[in-house]
CSV table of C-alpha atoms in Angstrom, one decimal:
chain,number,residue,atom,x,y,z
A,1,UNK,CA,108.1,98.4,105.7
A,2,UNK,CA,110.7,97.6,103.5
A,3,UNK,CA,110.3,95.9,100.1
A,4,UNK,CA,112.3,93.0,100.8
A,5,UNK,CA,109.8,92.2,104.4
A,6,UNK,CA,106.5,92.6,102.3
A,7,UNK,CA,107.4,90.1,100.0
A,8,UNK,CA,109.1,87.8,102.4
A,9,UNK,CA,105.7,88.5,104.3
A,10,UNK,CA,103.8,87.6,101.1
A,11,UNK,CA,105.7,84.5,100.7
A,12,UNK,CA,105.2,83.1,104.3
A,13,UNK,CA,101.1,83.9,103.8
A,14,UNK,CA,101.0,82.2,100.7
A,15,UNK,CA,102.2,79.3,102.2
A,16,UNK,CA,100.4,79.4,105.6
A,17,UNK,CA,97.2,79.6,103.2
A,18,UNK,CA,98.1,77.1,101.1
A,19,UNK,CA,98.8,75.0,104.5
A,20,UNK,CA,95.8,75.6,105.5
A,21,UNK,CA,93.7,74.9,103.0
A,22,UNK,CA,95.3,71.4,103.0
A,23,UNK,CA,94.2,71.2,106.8
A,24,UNK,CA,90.6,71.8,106.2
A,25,UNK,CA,90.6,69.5,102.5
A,26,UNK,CA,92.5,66.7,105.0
A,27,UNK,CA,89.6,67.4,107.8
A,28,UNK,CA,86.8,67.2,105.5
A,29,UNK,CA,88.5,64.3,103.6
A,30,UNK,CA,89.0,62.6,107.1
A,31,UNK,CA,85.5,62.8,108.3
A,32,UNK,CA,84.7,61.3,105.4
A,33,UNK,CA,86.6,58.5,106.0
A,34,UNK,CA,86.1,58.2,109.3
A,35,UNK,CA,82.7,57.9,108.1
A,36,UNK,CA,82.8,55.0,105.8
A,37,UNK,CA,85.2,53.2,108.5
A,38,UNK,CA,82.0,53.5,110.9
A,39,UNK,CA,79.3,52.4,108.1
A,40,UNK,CA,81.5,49.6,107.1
A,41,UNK,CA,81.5,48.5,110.4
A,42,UNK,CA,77.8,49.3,111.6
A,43,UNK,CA,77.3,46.8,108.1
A,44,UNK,CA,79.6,44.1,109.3
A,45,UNK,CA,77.5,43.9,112.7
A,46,UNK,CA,74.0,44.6,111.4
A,47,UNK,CA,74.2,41.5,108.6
A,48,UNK,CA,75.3,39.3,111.6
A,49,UNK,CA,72.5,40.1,113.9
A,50,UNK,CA,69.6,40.0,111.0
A,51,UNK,CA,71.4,36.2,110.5
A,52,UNK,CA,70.8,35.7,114.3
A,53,UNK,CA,67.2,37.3,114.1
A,54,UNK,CA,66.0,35.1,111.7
A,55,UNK,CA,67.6,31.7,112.9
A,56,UNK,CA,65.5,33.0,116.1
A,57,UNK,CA,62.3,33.3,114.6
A,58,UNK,CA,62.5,36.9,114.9
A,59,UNK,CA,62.8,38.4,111.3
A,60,UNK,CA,63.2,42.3,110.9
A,61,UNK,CA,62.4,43.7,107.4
A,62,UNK,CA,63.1,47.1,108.8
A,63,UNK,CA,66.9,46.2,109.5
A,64,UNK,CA,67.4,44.2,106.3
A,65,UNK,CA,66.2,47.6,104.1
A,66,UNK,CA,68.8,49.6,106.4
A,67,UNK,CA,71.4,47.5,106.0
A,68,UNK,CA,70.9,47.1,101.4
A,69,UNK,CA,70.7,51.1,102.0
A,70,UNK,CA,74.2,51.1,103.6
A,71,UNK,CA,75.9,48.6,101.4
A,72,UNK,CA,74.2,50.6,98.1
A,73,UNK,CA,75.7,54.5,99.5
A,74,UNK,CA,79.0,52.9,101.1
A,75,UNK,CA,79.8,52.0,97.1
A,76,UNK,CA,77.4,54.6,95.3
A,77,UNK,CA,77.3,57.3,97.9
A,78,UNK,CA,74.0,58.5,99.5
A,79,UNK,CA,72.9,62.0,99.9
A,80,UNK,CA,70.8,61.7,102.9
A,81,UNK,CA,73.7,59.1,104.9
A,82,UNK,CA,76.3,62.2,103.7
A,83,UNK,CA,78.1,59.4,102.0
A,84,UNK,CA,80.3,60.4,98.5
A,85,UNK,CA,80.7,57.6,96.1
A,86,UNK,CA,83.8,55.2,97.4
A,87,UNK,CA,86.8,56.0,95.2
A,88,UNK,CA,89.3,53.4,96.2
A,89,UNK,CA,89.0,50.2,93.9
A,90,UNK,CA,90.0,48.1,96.8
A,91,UNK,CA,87.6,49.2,99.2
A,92,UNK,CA,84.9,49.0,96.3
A,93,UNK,CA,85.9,45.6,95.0
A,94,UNK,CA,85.7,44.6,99.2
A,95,UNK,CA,81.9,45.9,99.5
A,96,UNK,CA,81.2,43.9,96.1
A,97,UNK,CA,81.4,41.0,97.3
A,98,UNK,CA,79.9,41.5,100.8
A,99,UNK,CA,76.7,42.8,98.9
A,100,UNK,CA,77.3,39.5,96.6
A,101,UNK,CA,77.4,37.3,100.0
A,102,UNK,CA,74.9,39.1,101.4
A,103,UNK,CA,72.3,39.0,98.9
A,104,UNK,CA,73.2,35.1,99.4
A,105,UNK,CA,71.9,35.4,102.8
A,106,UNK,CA,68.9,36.8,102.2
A,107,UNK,CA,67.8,33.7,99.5
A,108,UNK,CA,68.9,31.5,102.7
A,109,UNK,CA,66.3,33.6,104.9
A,110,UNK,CA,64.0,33.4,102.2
A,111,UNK,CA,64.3,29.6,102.3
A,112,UNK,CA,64.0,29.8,106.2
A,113,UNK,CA,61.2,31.7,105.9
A,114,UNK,CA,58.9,29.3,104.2
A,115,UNK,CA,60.7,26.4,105.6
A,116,UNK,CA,62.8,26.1,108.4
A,117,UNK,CA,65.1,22.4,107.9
A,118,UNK,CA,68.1,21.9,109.5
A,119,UNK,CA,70.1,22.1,106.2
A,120,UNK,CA,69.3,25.5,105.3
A,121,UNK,CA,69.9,26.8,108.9
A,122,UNK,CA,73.2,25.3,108.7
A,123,UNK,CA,74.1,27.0,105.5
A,124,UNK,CA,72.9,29.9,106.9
A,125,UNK,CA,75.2,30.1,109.8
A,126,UNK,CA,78.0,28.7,107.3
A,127,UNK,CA,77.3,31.8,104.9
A,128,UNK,CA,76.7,34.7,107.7
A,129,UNK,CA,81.2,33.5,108.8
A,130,UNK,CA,81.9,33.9,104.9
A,131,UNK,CA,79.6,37.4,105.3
A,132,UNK,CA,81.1,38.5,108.4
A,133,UNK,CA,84.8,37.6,106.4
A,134,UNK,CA,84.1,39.8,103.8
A,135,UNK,CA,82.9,42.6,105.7
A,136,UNK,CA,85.8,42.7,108.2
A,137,UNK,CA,87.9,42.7,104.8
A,138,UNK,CA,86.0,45.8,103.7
A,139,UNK,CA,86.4,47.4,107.1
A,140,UNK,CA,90.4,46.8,106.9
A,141,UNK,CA,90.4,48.2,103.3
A,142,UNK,CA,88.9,51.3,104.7
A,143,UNK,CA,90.9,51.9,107.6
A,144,UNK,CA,93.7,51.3,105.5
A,145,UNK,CA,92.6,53.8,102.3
A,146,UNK,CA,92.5,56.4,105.7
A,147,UNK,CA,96.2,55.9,106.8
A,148,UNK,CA,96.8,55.6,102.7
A,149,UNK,CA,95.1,58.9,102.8
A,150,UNK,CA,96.8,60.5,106.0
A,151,UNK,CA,100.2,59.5,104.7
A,152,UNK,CA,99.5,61.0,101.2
A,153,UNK,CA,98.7,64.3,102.9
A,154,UNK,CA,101.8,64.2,105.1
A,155,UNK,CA,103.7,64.1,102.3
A,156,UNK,CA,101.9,66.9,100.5
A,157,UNK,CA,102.3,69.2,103.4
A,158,UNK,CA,106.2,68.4,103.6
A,159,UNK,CA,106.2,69.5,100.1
A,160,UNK,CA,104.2,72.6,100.4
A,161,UNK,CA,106.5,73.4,103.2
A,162,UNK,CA,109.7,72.9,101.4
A,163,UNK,CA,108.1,74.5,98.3
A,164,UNK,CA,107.7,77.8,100.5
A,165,UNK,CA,110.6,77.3,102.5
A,166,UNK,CA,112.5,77.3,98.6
A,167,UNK,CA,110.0,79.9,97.5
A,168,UNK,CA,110.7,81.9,100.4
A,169,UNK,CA,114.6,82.2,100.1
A,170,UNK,CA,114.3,83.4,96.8
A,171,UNK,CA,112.3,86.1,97.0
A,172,UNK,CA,114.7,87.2,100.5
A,173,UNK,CA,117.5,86.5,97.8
A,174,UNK,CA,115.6,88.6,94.9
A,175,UNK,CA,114.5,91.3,97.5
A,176,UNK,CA,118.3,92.0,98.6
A,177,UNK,CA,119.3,92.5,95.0
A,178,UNK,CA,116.7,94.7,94.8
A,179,UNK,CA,117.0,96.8,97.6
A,180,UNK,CA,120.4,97.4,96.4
A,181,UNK,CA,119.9,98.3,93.4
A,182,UNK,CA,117.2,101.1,94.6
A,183,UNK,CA,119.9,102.0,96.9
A,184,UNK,CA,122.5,102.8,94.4
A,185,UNK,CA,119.5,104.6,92.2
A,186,UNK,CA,118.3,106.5,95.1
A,187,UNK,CA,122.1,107.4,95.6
A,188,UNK,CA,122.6,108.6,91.9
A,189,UNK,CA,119.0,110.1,92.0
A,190,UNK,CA,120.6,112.2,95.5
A,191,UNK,CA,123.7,112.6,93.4
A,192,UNK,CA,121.8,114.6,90.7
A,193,UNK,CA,119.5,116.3,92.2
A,194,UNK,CA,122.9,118.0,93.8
A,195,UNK,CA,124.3,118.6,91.3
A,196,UNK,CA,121.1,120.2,89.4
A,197,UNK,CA,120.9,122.1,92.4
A,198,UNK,CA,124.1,123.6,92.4
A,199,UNK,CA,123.6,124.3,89.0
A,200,UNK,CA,120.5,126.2,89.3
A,201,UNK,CA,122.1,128.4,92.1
A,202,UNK,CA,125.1,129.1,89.6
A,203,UNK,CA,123.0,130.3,86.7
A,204,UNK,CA,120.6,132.0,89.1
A,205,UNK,CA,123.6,133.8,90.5
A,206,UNK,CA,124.8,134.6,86.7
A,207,UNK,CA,121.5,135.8,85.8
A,208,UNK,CA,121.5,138.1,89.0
A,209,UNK,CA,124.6,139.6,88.2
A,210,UNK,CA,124.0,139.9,84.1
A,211,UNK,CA,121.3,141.6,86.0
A,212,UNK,CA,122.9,143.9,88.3
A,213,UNK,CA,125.3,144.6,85.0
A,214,UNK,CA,122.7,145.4,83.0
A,215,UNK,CA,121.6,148.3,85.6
A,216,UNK,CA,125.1,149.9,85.9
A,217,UNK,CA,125.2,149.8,82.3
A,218,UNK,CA,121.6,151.8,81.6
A,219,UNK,CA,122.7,154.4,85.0
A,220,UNK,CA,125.8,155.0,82.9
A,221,UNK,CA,124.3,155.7,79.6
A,222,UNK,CA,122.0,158.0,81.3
A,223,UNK,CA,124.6,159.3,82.9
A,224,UNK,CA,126.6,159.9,79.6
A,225,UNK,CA,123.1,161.6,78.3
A,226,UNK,CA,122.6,163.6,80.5
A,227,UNK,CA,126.5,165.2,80.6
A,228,UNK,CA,125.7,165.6,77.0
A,229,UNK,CA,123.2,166.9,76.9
A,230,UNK,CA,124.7,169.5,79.8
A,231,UNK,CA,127.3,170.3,77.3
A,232,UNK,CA,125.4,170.9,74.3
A,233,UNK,CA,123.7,173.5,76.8
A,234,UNK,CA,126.6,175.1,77.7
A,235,UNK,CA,128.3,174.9,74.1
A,236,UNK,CA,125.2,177.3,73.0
A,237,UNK,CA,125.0,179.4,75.6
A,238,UNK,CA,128.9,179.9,75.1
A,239,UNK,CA,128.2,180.6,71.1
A,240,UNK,CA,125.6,182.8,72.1
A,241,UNK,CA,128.2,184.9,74.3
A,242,UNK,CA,130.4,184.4,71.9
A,243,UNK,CA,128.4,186.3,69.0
A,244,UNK,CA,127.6,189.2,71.4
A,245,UNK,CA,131.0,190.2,72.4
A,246,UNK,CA,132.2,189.8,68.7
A,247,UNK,CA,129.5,191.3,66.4
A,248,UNK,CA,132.4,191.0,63.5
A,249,UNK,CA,131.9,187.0,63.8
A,250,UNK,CA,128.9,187.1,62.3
A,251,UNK,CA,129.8,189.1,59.0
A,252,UNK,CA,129.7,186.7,56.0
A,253,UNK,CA,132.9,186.6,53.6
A,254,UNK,CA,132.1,189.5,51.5
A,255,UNK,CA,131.8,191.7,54.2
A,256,UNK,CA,135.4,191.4,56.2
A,257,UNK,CA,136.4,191.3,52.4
A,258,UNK,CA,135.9,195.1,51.6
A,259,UNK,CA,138.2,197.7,52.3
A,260,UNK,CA,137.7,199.7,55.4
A,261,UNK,CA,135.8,196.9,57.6
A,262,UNK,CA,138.0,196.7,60.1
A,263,UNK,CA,137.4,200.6,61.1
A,264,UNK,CA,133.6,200.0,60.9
A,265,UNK,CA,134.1,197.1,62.9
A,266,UNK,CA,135.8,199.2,65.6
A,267,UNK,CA,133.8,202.2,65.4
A,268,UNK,CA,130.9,200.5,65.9
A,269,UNK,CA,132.2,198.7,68.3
């Protein structure tokens, strides 16, 4: 695989990771919100049927506790609900003041409890409208911190997007220059290698024939030795028949000097 297709390859997995990582943060983020949305709501209904409850004579300790433990994790968080603590100061300012108007509700049914006049049942059904107010309010602020949310992650993935879309075209861009530049250093790499080669061949070629040169030259000089040497042979066997055939050659300077040597010489010759 080329160089330039790995890290136009690498570019486009970055991203896709990157992508989807968003995806699971927005799904996880999502339940979450889709969470609260649901609580808010189950809130909004349960304060108006423990209202109902108790103008009927019918209290329910159980639903009040349920609904002080909603109101407390949608704001705080709760482990157990797998609630995170509310981090929109809308939504939190919204679930304020239904626990504010709740709590009021409960000093009504308090009132009811130990005695039921006409008065207190009336504020009671007055106070459970402003309740039920305040919780649709918090319901609204937290299907619209959702869509605030959904948007937000819209635009982040848009960005991402155009970030490895950007990101991408350089490195294609980067990756072209340098595959051409290994190109033309593979090129003058090929270029040299040639041209070592050639060299090599020419100085091994030289060195063969200094080589071959170097042969003739020692056949010669043993040849040159050894036609000496012949001659130095036959230049003593020559003096030798030289001195037999003319016994008067070897008669120093005092002899051919005295008188009469020539007839010795050829008498006893």
């Amino acid at each position: 695989m080329k160089i330039g297709t790995q890290l136009t390859a690498g570019a486009l997995s970055i991203g896709s990771i990157v992508l989807l990582n968003l995806g699971v943060i927005f799904l996880r983020s999502t339940e979450q919100e889709a969470k609260q949305i649901n609580l808010t709501g189950k809130v909004r209904g349960a304060t108006q049927r423990s209202i109902k409850l108790e103008l009927a004579n019918q209290s329910d300790e159980k639903l009040i506790a349920q609904i002080d433990a909603l109101i407390e994790g949608l704001v705080k968080g709760n482990q157990e609900l797998g609630l995170k603590a509310a981090t929109d100061t809308e939504y939190i300012a919204k679930m304020e003041a239904v626990k504010t108007e709740w709590n009021k509700s409960k000093l009504l049914i308090q009132q009811i409890r130990k005695q039921s006049t006409q008065g207190t049942m009336i504020a009671l059904v007055k106070q459970s409208e402003t309740l039920f107010k305040h919780a649709n309010d918090a319901v609204t602020a937290s299907e619209e911190n959702a869509t605030k949310g959904a948007q937000q992650f819209k635009i982040i993935q848009l960005l991402v997007a155009l970030i490895t879309i950007v990101v991408t075209g350089v490195i294609i861009a980067a990756s072209r220059r340098i595959a051409g530049t290994l190109n033309t250093f593979t090129s003058v790499i090929a270029d040299s290698s040639e041209s070592i080669a050639a060299k090599v061949d020419n100085q091994e070629a030289v060195a063969q024939e200094q080589s071959n040169s170097v042969s003739q030259t020692t056949s010669t000089v043993d040849s040159l030795g050894e036609s000496s040497r012949r001659s130095a042979v036959r230049a003593e066997e020559s003096a030798k028949s030289a001195s037999t055939a003319f016994p008067w050659q070897n008669l120093d300077q005092k002899q051919l000097s005295k008188p009469g040597w020539g007839w010795k010489v050829l008498k006893t010759g």
